[in-house]
Coordinates of C-alpha atoms in Angstrom, one line a residue:
Chain D
M1 CA -0.5 27.8 45.0
Q2 CA -2.5 27.9 41.6
S3 CA -6.4 27.2 41.8
P4 CA -7.9 23.7 41.0
L5 CA -9.5 25.3 38.2
K6 CA -6.6 26.8 36.6
R7 CA -4.7 23.5 37.1
K8 CA -7.5 21.7 35.4
F9 CA -7.6 24.1 32.5
R10 CA -3.7 23.7 32.2
E11 CA -3.8 20.0 32.1
R12 CA -6.7 20.1 29.4
F13 CA -4.7 22.6 27.6
F14 CA -1.5 20.2 27.5
A15 CA -3.4 17.3 26.6
A16 CA -5.2 18.8 23.6
A17 CA -2.0 20.3 22.6
V18 CA 0.0 17.1 22.4
S19 CA -3.0 15.4 20.8
T20 CA -3.3 17.9 18.1
I21 CA 0.5 18.3 17.3
A22 CA 0.3 14.5 17.2
A23 CA -2.6 14.1 14.9
L24 CA -0.8 16.8 12.5
S25 CA 2.4 15.0 12.6
S26 CA 1.0 11.8 11.6
L27 CA -0.8 13.4 8.7
L28 CA 2.7 14.3 7.3
L29 CA 3.1 11.0 5.6
I30 CA -0.2 11.5 3.9
A31 CA 0.6 14.8 2.7
I32 CA 3.9 13.9 1.2
V33 CA 2.1 11.2 -0.6
F34 CA -0.5 13.2 -1.7
F35 CA 1.6 16.4 -2.8
I36 CA 4.0 14.2 -4.9
F37 CA 0.9 12.5 -6.3
Q38 CA -0.4 15.7 -7.1
E39 CA 2.9 17.0 -8.7
S40 CA 3.1 13.8 -11.0
L41 CA -0.6 13.8 -11.8
P42 CA -0.1 14.6 -15.6
V43 CA 2.4 12.0 -16.3
W44 CA -0.5 9.4 -14.9
S45 CA -3.1 10.9 -17.3
N46 CA -0.7 11.6 -20.2
V47 CA 1.3 8.5 -20.2
G48 CA -0.7 6.0 -18.2
V49 CA 0.5 4.0 -15.2
L50 CA 1.5 0.8 -17.3
K51 CA 3.2 2.7 -20.0
F52 CA 5.2 4.7 -17.5
L53 CA 6.5 1.6 -15.6
S54 CA 7.2 -0.7 -18.5
G55 CA 8.7 2.0 -21.1
A56 CA 12.2 1.3 -21.6
N57 CA 13.1 4.7 -23.0
W58 CA 13.9 7.7 -20.7
R59 CA 14.0 10.9 -23.0
P60 CA 12.4 13.4 -20.8
V61 CA 13.5 16.5 -22.9
V62 CA 12.8 15.5 -26.6
V63 CA 9.3 16.8 -28.0
P64 CA 7.3 14.7 -27.4
P65 CA 9.3 13.4 -24.3
E66 CA 9.6 9.6 -23.9
L67 CA 8.8 8.7 -20.2
G68 CA 9.6 5.1 -19.2
I69 CA 10.9 4.0 -16.2
A70 CA 11.6 0.4 -16.7
P71 CA 15.3 0.5 -16.8
M72 CA 15.4 2.4 -13.4
L73 CA 12.8 0.4 -11.9
V74 CA 14.6 -3.0 -13.0
S75 CA 17.9 -1.5 -11.8
T76 CA 16.3 -0.8 -8.3
M77 CA 15.0 -4.2 -7.8
W78 CA 18.3 -6.0 -9.1
V79 CA 20.5 -3.6 -6.7
A80 CA 18.3 -4.3 -3.7
L81 CA 17.5 -7.9 -4.3
G82 CA 21.3 -8.5 -4.9
A83 CA 22.3 -6.6 -1.6
L84 CA 19.8 -9.1 0.3
V85 CA 21.4 -12.2 -1.4
I86 CA 24.5 -11.1 0.0
A87 CA 23.4 -9.6 3.2
A88 CA 21.0 -12.3 4.5
P89 CA 23.2 -15.5 4.8
L90 CA 25.8 -13.2 6.5
G91 CA 23.3 -11.3 8.6
F92 CA 21.4 -14.4 9.8
G93 CA 24.7 -16.3 10.6
C94 CA 25.7 -13.1 12.8
A95 CA 22.4 -12.9 14.4
I96 CA 22.6 -16.6 15.2
F97 CA 26.0 -16.3 16.2
M98 CA 25.0 -13.4 18.7
A99 CA 22.0 -15.2 20.1
E100 CA 23.6 -18.6 20.5
F101 CA 27.2 -19.0 20.2
A102 CA 29.1 -15.7 21.3
P103 CA 30.5 -15.2 24.6
A104 CA 28.6 -12.8 26.4
W105 CA 31.2 -10.2 26.2
L106 CA 31.8 -10.6 22.4
A107 CA 28.1 -9.8 21.8
A108 CA 28.3 -7.1 24.1
V109 CA 31.2 -6.0 21.8
I110 CA 29.2 -6.6 18.7
R111 CA 26.2 -4.9 19.4
P112 CA 27.4 -1.3 19.7
V113 CA 29.5 -2.0 16.6
L114 CA 26.3 -2.6 14.8
N115 CA 24.9 0.7 16.0
M116 CA 28.2 2.5 14.9
L117 CA 28.1 0.9 11.5
T118 CA 24.3 2.0 11.0
G119 CA 25.8 5.5 11.9
I120 CA 28.4 6.0 9.1
P121 CA 26.5 7.9 6.3
S122 CA 25.6 6.3 3.0
V123 CA 28.0 8.8 1.3
V124 CA 31.1 7.5 3.0
Y125 CA 30.3 3.9 2.1
G126 CA 29.4 5.0 -1.5
F127 CA 32.9 6.8 -1.5
L128 CA 34.7 3.9 0.0
G129 CA 33.1 1.7 -2.6
A130 CA 33.9 3.7 -5.3
A131 CA 37.6 4.3 -4.3
V132 CA 38.6 1.3 -3.3
L133 CA 35.9 -1.4 -4.5
V134 CA 35.5 -0.1 -8.0
K135 CA 39.3 0.6 -8.4
F136 CA 40.1 -3.0 -7.2
F137 CA 37.6 -4.4 -10.1
E138 CA 39.1 -2.2 -12.5
V139 CA 42.5 -3.2 -11.8
T140 CA 41.7 -6.9 -11.4
F141 CA 39.5 -7.6 -14.2
D142 CA 41.1 -4.8 -16.7
L143 CA 37.8 -3.1 -16.8
A144 CA 37.5 0.5 -18.3
S145 CA 35.2 1.4 -15.5
G146 CA 34.4 -1.0 -12.6
E147 CA 31.1 0.5 -11.5
S148 CA 28.2 -1.9 -12.0
L149 CA 25.0 -3.0 -10.1
F150 CA 27.1 -5.7 -8.4
A151 CA 29.4 -3.2 -7.0
A152 CA 26.5 -1.2 -5.7
S153 CA 24.9 -4.4 -4.2
L154 CA 28.1 -5.4 -2.4
V155 CA 28.3 -1.8 -0.8
L156 CA 24.6 -1.8 -0.1
A157 CA 24.9 -5.4 1.4
I158 CA 27.3 -4.0 4.0
M159 CA 24.8 -1.0 4.4
V160 CA 21.8 -3.1 5.4
L161 CA 23.5 -5.7 7.3
P162 CA 23.3 -4.3 10.7
F163 CA 19.5 -3.9 10.4
I164 CA 19.1 -7.5 9.4
V165 CA 21.1 -8.6 12.4
S166 CA 19.7 -6.7 15.1
N167 CA 16.1 -7.5 14.0
S168 CA 16.7 -11.0 13.4
E169 CA 18.6 -11.3 16.8
V170 CA 15.6 -10.0 18.3
A171 CA 13.2 -12.7 16.7
L172 CA 15.8 -15.3 17.7
R173 CA 15.9 -14.4 21.6
A174 CA 11.8 -14.4 21.3
V175 CA 11.8 -18.1 20.9
P176 CA 10.8 -19.3 24.3
D177 CA 13.5 -21.0 26.5
E178 CA 11.6 -24.2 27.0
Y179 CA 12.0 -25.2 23.2
R180 CA 16.0 -25.0 24.0
Y181 CA 15.6 -27.0 27.0
A182 CA 13.4 -29.8 25.1
G183 CA 15.5 -29.8 22.2
L184 CA 18.7 -30.0 24.3
S185 CA 17.3 -32.8 26.6
L186 CA 16.7 -35.0 23.6
G187 CA 20.4 -34.8 22.9
V188 CA 20.4 -33.0 19.6
S189 CA 23.8 -31.3 19.0
K190 CA 23.6 -27.5 19.3
P191 CA 23.7 -26.9 15.3
Y192 CA 21.0 -29.0 14.9
F193 CA 19.0 -27.3 17.7
V194 CA 19.7 -24.0 16.0
L195 CA 18.7 -25.2 12.3
H196 CA 15.9 -27.2 12.8
I197 CA 14.1 -25.6 16.3
L198 CA 15.2 -22.2 16.4
V199 CA 15.3 -20.7 12.8
P200 CA 12.0 -22.2 12.2
M201 CA 10.6 -20.4 15.0
A202 CA 12.2 -17.7 14.7
R203 CA 11.3 -17.6 10.8
R204 CA 8.7 -14.7 10.6
G205 CA 11.0 -12.2 12.3
M206 CA 13.9 -13.2 10.3
L207 CA 11.6 -12.8 7.4
G208 CA 10.8 -9.3 8.6
A209 CA 14.3 -8.3 9.2
M210 CA 15.1 -9.2 5.7
V211 CA 12.0 -7.4 4.4
L212 CA 13.4 -4.4 6.1
G213 CA 16.6 -4.7 4.7
F214 CA 15.3 -4.9 1.3
G215 CA 13.4 -1.7 1.8
R216 CA 16.2 0.0 3.1
A217 CA 18.5 -1.0 0.1
M218 CA 15.7 0.2 -2.6
G219 CA 15.7 3.7 -1.0
E220 CA 19.4 4.2 -0.5
T221 CA 20.6 6.9 -2.9
M222 CA 24.2 7.8 -2.6
A223 CA 25.8 4.4 -2.6
V224 CA 23.9 3.6 -5.8
L225 CA 24.5 7.0 -7.3
M226 CA 28.3 6.6 -6.8
L227 CA 28.5 2.8 -7.6
A228 CA 25.8 1.5 -10.1
G229 CA 27.2 3.5 -13.1
N230 CA 24.2 5.4 -14.0
T231 CA 23.3 4.6 -17.7
L232 CA 19.7 4.3 -18.5
L233 CA 19.8 0.8 -20.4
V234 CA 17.7 -2.0 -18.9
P235 CA 20.4 -4.0 -17.1
T236 CA 20.9 -7.6 -18.5
S237 CA 23.1 -8.7 -15.9
W238 CA 24.4 -8.1 -12.2
F239 CA 27.4 -6.7 -13.7
S240 CA 26.1 -4.4 -16.2
K241 CA 25.6 -0.9 -15.2
G242 CA 22.4 0.6 -14.1
E243 CA 20.7 3.5 -12.6
P244 CA 18.1 2.9 -9.8
L245 CA 15.2 5.4 -9.3
P246 CA 16.9 7.2 -6.2
A247 CA 19.8 8.0 -8.3
L248 CA 17.7 9.1 -11.4
I249 CA 16.0 11.8 -9.0
A250 CA 19.2 12.9 -7.3
L251 CA 21.0 13.5 -10.8
E252 CA 18.2 15.0 -12.6
L253 CA 16.1 17.0 -10.2
G254 CA 18.1 19.8 -10.0
S255 CA 18.1 20.3 -14.1
A256 CA 14.3 19.7 -14.8
T257 CA 12.3 22.8 -15.3
P258 CA 9.4 23.0 -12.9
G259 CA 6.2 22.3 -14.7
T260 CA 7.7 20.3 -17.6
P261 CA 7.2 16.7 -18.3
H262 CA 10.6 15.9 -17.1
Y263 CA 9.8 17.5 -13.6
Q264 CA 6.6 16.0 -13.5
A265 CA 8.1 12.2 -14.2
L266 CA 10.7 12.6 -11.9
F267 CA 7.9 13.2 -9.4
A268 CA 6.2 10.1 -10.7
A269 CA 9.4 8.0 -10.5
G270 CA 9.5 9.2 -6.7
L271 CA 6.0 8.3 -6.4
V272 CA 6.7 4.7 -7.6
L273 CA 9.7 4.5 -4.9
L274 CA 7.5 5.7 -2.4
V275 CA 4.8 3.3 -2.9
L276 CA 7.2 0.3 -3.4
V277 CA 8.8 1.5 0.0
I278 CA 5.5 1.7 1.9
M279 CA 4.1 -1.5 0.6
V280 CA 7.3 -3.3 1.6
N281 CA 7.1 -1.6 5.3
L282 CA 3.5 -2.6 5.6
L283 CA 4.5 -6.1 4.8
M284 CA 7.2 -6.1 7.3
N285 CA 4.7 -4.5 10.2
I286 CA 2.6 -7.8 9.5
F287 CA 5.5 -9.9 10.2
L288 CA 6.7 -8.1 13.3
R289 CA 3.4 -7.9 14.9
R290 CA 3.2 -11.3 14.6
V291 CA 6.5 -11.8 16.4
Q292 CA 5.6 -9.4 19.2
S293 CA 2.2 -11.0 20.1
G294 CA 3.7 -14.1 21.8
V295 CA 5.4 -16.9 20.2
N296 CA 6.2 -17.3 16.4
K297 CA 3.6 -19.5 15.2
F298 CA 4.3 -21.8 12.2
Chain L
M1 CA 28.4 -39.6 13.0
I2 CA 32.0 -38.2 11.7
K3 CA 30.2 -36.6 8.8
R4 CA 27.7 -34.8 11.0
N5 CA 30.2 -33.7 13.2
L6 CA 32.1 -32.3 10.2
G7 CA 29.0 -30.5 8.9
D8 CA 28.3 -29.2 12.3
R9 CA 31.8 -27.4 12.5
I10 CA 31.4 -25.8 9.1
L11 CA 28.1 -24.4 10.4
V12 CA 29.5 -23.3 13.6
S13 CA 32.5 -21.6 11.9
F14 CA 30.2 -19.9 9.5
F15 CA 28.6 -18.5 12.4
W16 CA 31.7 -17.3 14.1
I17 CA 33.0 -15.9 10.5
S18 CA 29.9 -14.1 10.1
G19 CA 30.0 -12.7 13.7
L20 CA 33.7 -11.5 13.3
F21 CA 33.1 -10.0 9.9
I22 CA 30.8 -7.5 11.2
L23 CA 33.8 -6.3 13.7
L24 CA 36.1 -6.7 10.8
V25 CA 34.1 -4.2 8.8
L26 CA 33.9 -1.4 11.2
V27 CA 37.8 -1.9 11.9
A28 CA 38.8 -2.0 8.3
I29 CA 36.7 1.3 7.6
L30 CA 38.2 3.2 10.3
A31 CA 41.8 1.9 9.9
Y32 CA 41.4 2.7 6.3
L33 CA 40.1 6.2 6.6
I34 CA 42.8 6.7 9.2
W35 CA 45.5 5.7 6.9
R36 CA 44.5 7.5 3.8
G37 CA 43.1 10.7 5.5
G38 CA 44.8 11.1 8.9
A39 CA 47.8 12.8 7.8
F40 CA 45.8 15.6 6.1
I41 CA 43.7 16.5 8.7
N42 CA 45.2 19.6 10.9
I43 CA 44.1 22.9 12.1
D44 CA 44.4 24.5 8.7
F45 CA 42.3 21.7 7.1
L46 CA 39.6 21.9 9.8
L47 CA 39.4 26.0 10.1
G48 CA 40.5 26.9 6.4
S49 CA 38.3 27.8 3.5
P50 CA 38.4 25.8 0.2
E51 CA 41.1 27.0 -2.1
G52 CA 42.9 25.9 -5.1
Y53 CA 41.6 25.6 -8.7
P54 CA 38.9 24.1 -9.1
L55 CA 38.0 25.6 -5.7
G56 CA 38.2 22.7 -3.2
S57 CA 40.7 20.9 -4.6
E58 CA 42.9 22.5 -1.8
G59 CA 42.4 24.3 1.6
G60 CA 40.0 23.4 4.1
I61 CA 36.3 22.5 5.0
L62 CA 35.5 25.2 7.6
P63 CA 32.4 26.1 5.5
A64 CA 31.2 22.7 5.2
I65 CA 31.2 22.3 8.9
K66 CA 29.5 25.2 9.8
G67 CA 26.9 24.3 7.1
T68 CA 26.5 21.1 8.5
L69 CA 25.8 22.6 12.1
W70 CA 23.5 25.1 10.8
L71 CA 21.5 22.1 8.9
I72 CA 21.4 20.3 12.0
L73 CA 20.5 22.8 14.2
L74 CA 17.4 23.8 11.9
A75 CA 16.4 20.1 11.7
L76 CA 16.5 19.7 15.3
I77 CA 14.6 23.1 15.7
F78 CA 11.8 21.5 13.3
S79 CA 11.6 18.2 14.7
I80 CA 11.9 18.2 18.3
I81 CA 8.7 20.0 19.4
P82 CA 6.3 17.9 16.8
G83 CA 8.4 14.5 17.6
L84 CA 8.3 14.8 21.3
A85 CA 4.5 16.1 21.5
T86 CA 3.8 12.8 19.2
A87 CA 5.7 10.4 21.5
V88 CA 4.0 12.0 24.6
Y89 CA 0.6 11.3 22.9
L90 CA 1.6 7.9 21.8
S91 CA 2.9 6.9 25.6
E92 CA 0.7 9.0 27.6
Y93 CA -2.6 10.0 26.1
G94 CA -3.1 7.3 23.4
R95 CA -6.2 5.8 25.1
N96 CA -7.8 5.5 21.7
K97 CA -6.1 2.1 20.8
R98 CA -7.2 2.3 17.1
L99 CA -5.8 5.7 16.8
T100 CA -2.9 5.2 18.6
E101 CA -2.1 2.2 16.3
A102 CA -2.8 4.0 13.3
V103 CA -0.3 6.9 14.2
N104 CA 2.3 4.4 15.1
V105 CA 2.1 2.8 11.9
L106 CA 2.1 6.0 9.9
V107 CA 5.3 7.1 12.0
Q108 CA 6.8 3.7 11.4
S109 CA 6.3 4.0 7.8
M110 CA 7.5 7.5 7.8
M111 CA 10.8 6.1 9.0
G112 CA 10.9 4.1 5.8
I113 CA 10.8 7.0 3.3
P114 CA 13.8 7.0 1.2
S115 CA 15.5 10.3 2.1
I116 CA 15.5 11.2 -1.5
V117 CA 11.7 11.3 -1.7
V118 CA 11.6 13.5 1.2
G119 CA 14.0 15.8 -0.5
L120 CA 12.0 15.8 -3.6
F121 CA 8.9 16.8 -1.4
V122 CA 10.8 19.7 0.1
Y123 CA 12.1 20.7 -3.3
A124 CA 8.7 20.7 -4.8
L125 CA 7.3 22.5 -1.6
C126 CA 9.7 24.9 -0.6
V127 CA 12.3 25.3 -3.0
V128 CA 9.7 25.8 -6.0
R129 CA 6.4 26.6 -4.8
L130 CA 7.5 28.8 -1.8
G131 CA 10.1 30.2 -3.7
W132 CA 12.8 29.9 -1.1
G133 CA 15.3 28.3 -3.9
I134 CA 18.4 26.3 -2.8
S135 CA 18.4 27.3 0.9
L136 CA 19.7 26.4 4.3
L137 CA 15.9 26.6 5.3
A138 CA 14.9 24.2 2.7
G139 CA 17.5 21.7 3.7
G140 CA 16.9 22.4 7.4
V141 CA 13.1 21.6 6.7
A142 CA 14.0 18.3 4.6
L143 CA 16.4 16.9 7.5
G144 CA 13.7 17.8 10.1
L145 CA 11.1 15.7 8.3
M146 CA 13.8 12.9 8.0
V147 CA 14.4 12.6 11.7
F148 CA 11.1 13.4 12.9
P149 CA 10.0 9.6 12.9
V150 CA 13.4 9.1 14.5
I151 CA 12.8 11.4 17.5
V152 CA 9.0 10.0 17.6
V153 CA 9.9 6.2 18.2
S154 CA 13.1 6.7 20.4
S155 CA 11.5 9.2 22.9
R156 CA 8.3 6.9 22.8
N157 CA 10.2 4.0 23.7
A158 CA 12.0 6.0 26.6
L159 CA 8.7 7.1 28.0
L160 CA 7.1 3.6 27.8
A161 CA 10.5 1.9 29.3
V162 CA 9.4 3.8 32.6
D163 CA 8.1 1.3 35.2
D164 CA 4.4 1.4 35.3
N165 CA 4.8 1.3 39.2
Y166 CA 5.9 4.7 39.5
R167 CA 2.6 5.7 37.7
L168 CA 0.4 3.6 40.0
V169 CA 1.9 4.8 43.1
A170 CA 1.5 8.5 42.0
R171 CA -2.1 8.0 41.1
A172 CA -2.6 6.5 44.4
L173 CA -1.4 9.4 46.2
G174 CA -3.9 11.4 44.2
V175 CA -1.4 13.4 42.3
S176 CA -2.7 14.9 38.8
E177 CA -1.5 13.4 35.7
S178 CA 0.5 16.0 34.5
Y179 CA 2.3 16.2 37.6
I180 CA 3.0 12.8 37.1
F181 CA 4.1 13.0 33.6
W182 CA 6.1 16.1 34.4
R183 CA 7.9 15.4 37.8
V184 CA 7.8 11.6 37.4
I185 CA 7.9 10.0 34.2
L186 CA 9.6 12.6 32.1
P187 CA 12.7 12.6 34.3
R188 CA 13.4 9.1 34.1
A189 CA 13.0 8.9 30.3
V190 CA 15.4 12.1 29.8
P191 CA 18.5 10.1 29.2
G192 CA 16.7 7.9 26.5
I193 CA 14.9 10.8 25.0
L194 CA 18.3 12.6 24.8
A195 CA 19.9 9.6 23.3
G196 CA 17.2 9.5 20.5
I197 CA 17.8 13.2 19.9
L198 CA 21.6 12.7 19.6
L199 CA 21.0 9.7 17.1
A200 CA 18.5 12.0 14.9
L201 CA 21.3 14.5 15.2
G202 CA 23.8 12.1 13.7
Y203 CA 21.3 10.8 11.2
A204 CA 20.9 14.3 9.9
A205 CA 24.5 15.2 9.9
G206 CA 25.2 12.3 7.6
A207 CA 22.5 12.3 5.2
T208 CA 23.4 13.7 1.6
A209 CA 20.5 13.0 -0.5
P210 CA 17.9 15.2 0.9
I211 CA 20.1 18.1 1.1
M212 CA 21.9 17.8 -2.3
V213 CA 18.5 18.6 -3.8
T214 CA 17.3 21.2 -1.6
A215 CA 20.0 23.0 0.2
T216 CA 23.7 22.3 -0.9
A217 CA 26.1 24.4 -3.3
I218 CA 29.5 23.4 -4.3
I219 CA 31.2 26.5 -2.7
A220 CA 29.1 28.8 -0.2
S221 CA 30.2 30.5 2.9
S222 CA 27.7 29.1 5.1
S223 CA 27.2 32.0 7.1
G224 CA 23.9 31.0 8.5
V225 CA 21.6 33.0 6.1
L226 CA 18.5 31.0 5.9
L227 CA 17.6 31.7 2.1
E228 CA 21.0 31.1 0.9
P229 CA 22.8 27.9 -0.2
V230 CA 25.2 26.3 2.2
M231 CA 28.0 23.7 2.2
A232 CA 27.7 20.4 4.0
L233 CA 30.3 17.7 4.8
P234 CA 28.6 15.0 3.3
Y235 CA 28.0 16.7 0.1
H236 CA 31.3 18.2 0.2
L237 CA 32.8 14.5 0.3
Y238 CA 30.6 13.5 -2.7
I239 CA 31.6 16.7 -4.8
L240 CA 35.3 16.3 -3.9
F241 CA 35.5 12.5 -5.0
N242 CA 32.9 13.0 -7.9
E243 CA 34.4 15.9 -9.7
H244 CA 37.8 14.4 -9.2
M245 CA 39.1 17.4 -7.1
S246 CA 41.0 15.9 -4.4
L247 CA 41.1 12.2 -3.3
D248 CA 43.6 13.2 -0.4
N249 CA 40.8 15.8 0.9
A250 CA 38.0 13.6 0.4
Y251 CA 39.7 10.9 2.7
A252 CA 40.3 13.5 5.3
T253 CA 36.8 14.8 5.0
A254 CA 35.3 11.3 5.1
L255 CA 37.5 10.6 8.3
V256 CA 36.2 13.8 9.9
L257 CA 32.7 13.0 9.4
V258 CA 32.9 9.3 10.3
L259 CA 34.7 10.3 13.6
M260 CA 32.0 12.7 14.3
L261 CA 29.2 10.2 13.7
V262 CA 31.2 7.3 15.8
F263 CA 31.4 9.8 18.7
I264 CA 27.7 10.9 18.4
N265 CA 26.5 7.4 18.3
A266 CA 28.9 6.1 21.3
L267 CA 27.3 9.4 23.2
A268 CA 23.9 8.1 22.1
L269 CA 24.6 4.6 23.1
W270 CA 25.8 5.7 26.5
L271 CA 22.9 7.7 27.5
H272 CA 20.6 4.9 26.2
S273 CA 22.8 2.6 28.7
I274 CA 21.9 5.2 31.4
Q275 CA 18.3 4.9 30.5
E276 CA 18.3 1.2 30.9
R277 CA 19.9 1.2 34.3
N278 CA 17.4 3.9 35.5
N279 CA 14.6 1.7 34.6
A280 CA 15.8 -1.6 35.2

């Protein structure tokens, strides 16, 4: 039997250790942001935020270097928004299906399938997209190369679909049953109930799910690297090629000499991406917190 | 009336189609990979080294499998203890509501960091500043950072899912807080925590972007030396396809990777269901 004093000490020690590690680990995010900011500092002071974001030319190794990431920024947004346009209707449809229409056994099959789909690595999606989808475009539309923002959006849509479905389903199921009974007792049809009562009630949560999907799509690297075509021009349509920010970083980091403007500009690009994604996440946090705090208010 | 029925029917069919579409996607991916790659998977492929010219166009993927296993191992070593400690803090000691909330938001946001940005950070810090070079160790750190929030969130949820009545009863019996945690709460959360760790493991095994800038080489022996580059399955797949080395081997590699991850995920789901049954 150990003495009470010793036990008390051990307890205190455990509590202190756990709290310290938790505090340190939660500082990781701040450390990452700060470190990347520091590495990119010369870009912000030499080029300026606005010029860096809106510059249409990326020639990092000529002297003097031209550092503008507008083409990549536009590509990133275009690819992610495109993915959302494709994935959101399907995702909401599937979530509504699982919450309202699917027999219990079918929903019980779909749920683990969603998990499996999120478990498939992005490089596999990218590979299949490039080997099958891009080939298909090339053959069908007789193109020299089938890579495009559209191809990337299609594959990203499949990748973010499970996230949209599972988060929307949670939001739909959070709607209290009274509304269902009230609606159905008034004699409205089930689809009417879904469209005019259920979905408006779960609106916030479903929007949050969409925002989450958007953040995922923006930060995804492998699929866009293998599908978007990787050209440094500002994309003019969904079907032109582009190079989203993650692909830029993945392609050029290895060849940029540390300390050069090229290297620093890649970190600046990374910071832009990081800030975008964190903003999206905070936005989603606001949406989802409101969902958790009881009923979805109008 | 008839018009409304038609509209309703179209809507309901759309819901059905989008639900079944999800199933179709998984089945199609698996079936296609098995069709194109299944025939090339054999013992020689799994246990052989890359051969042919260019190196990798023939032969096996053993170094890539080994490299992926090493990377996962390091990632877990780096992330499990901080991850669990943070989860325990959030579920057991987080009495200061404000601070808990802040830690929660930070961890949640960390989960959203694009994996390439994690790679960027580790590249600057470990590969360049600390002078490790492109190495297994740097890749382990990158993957560890990436899966850390996954471990925190899933372990926290597993711990919070344990019925509060156990805690109340134990307290009423005058048992110490640490005893309650170790002997009452933790054992009931173990399946859920393990499920989270498996999920993290699968996540690390499939990640390509963070290791392609910090750890991988096209050809390496992957013998576990910390400061040498390694091969890894996802990166190997990327190279096989992108450098036009061998489409057959690419399909086979993709199939190995997907089967591995589907298995890991199924195991995680099973553990998760045990956790839910335990605390129902």
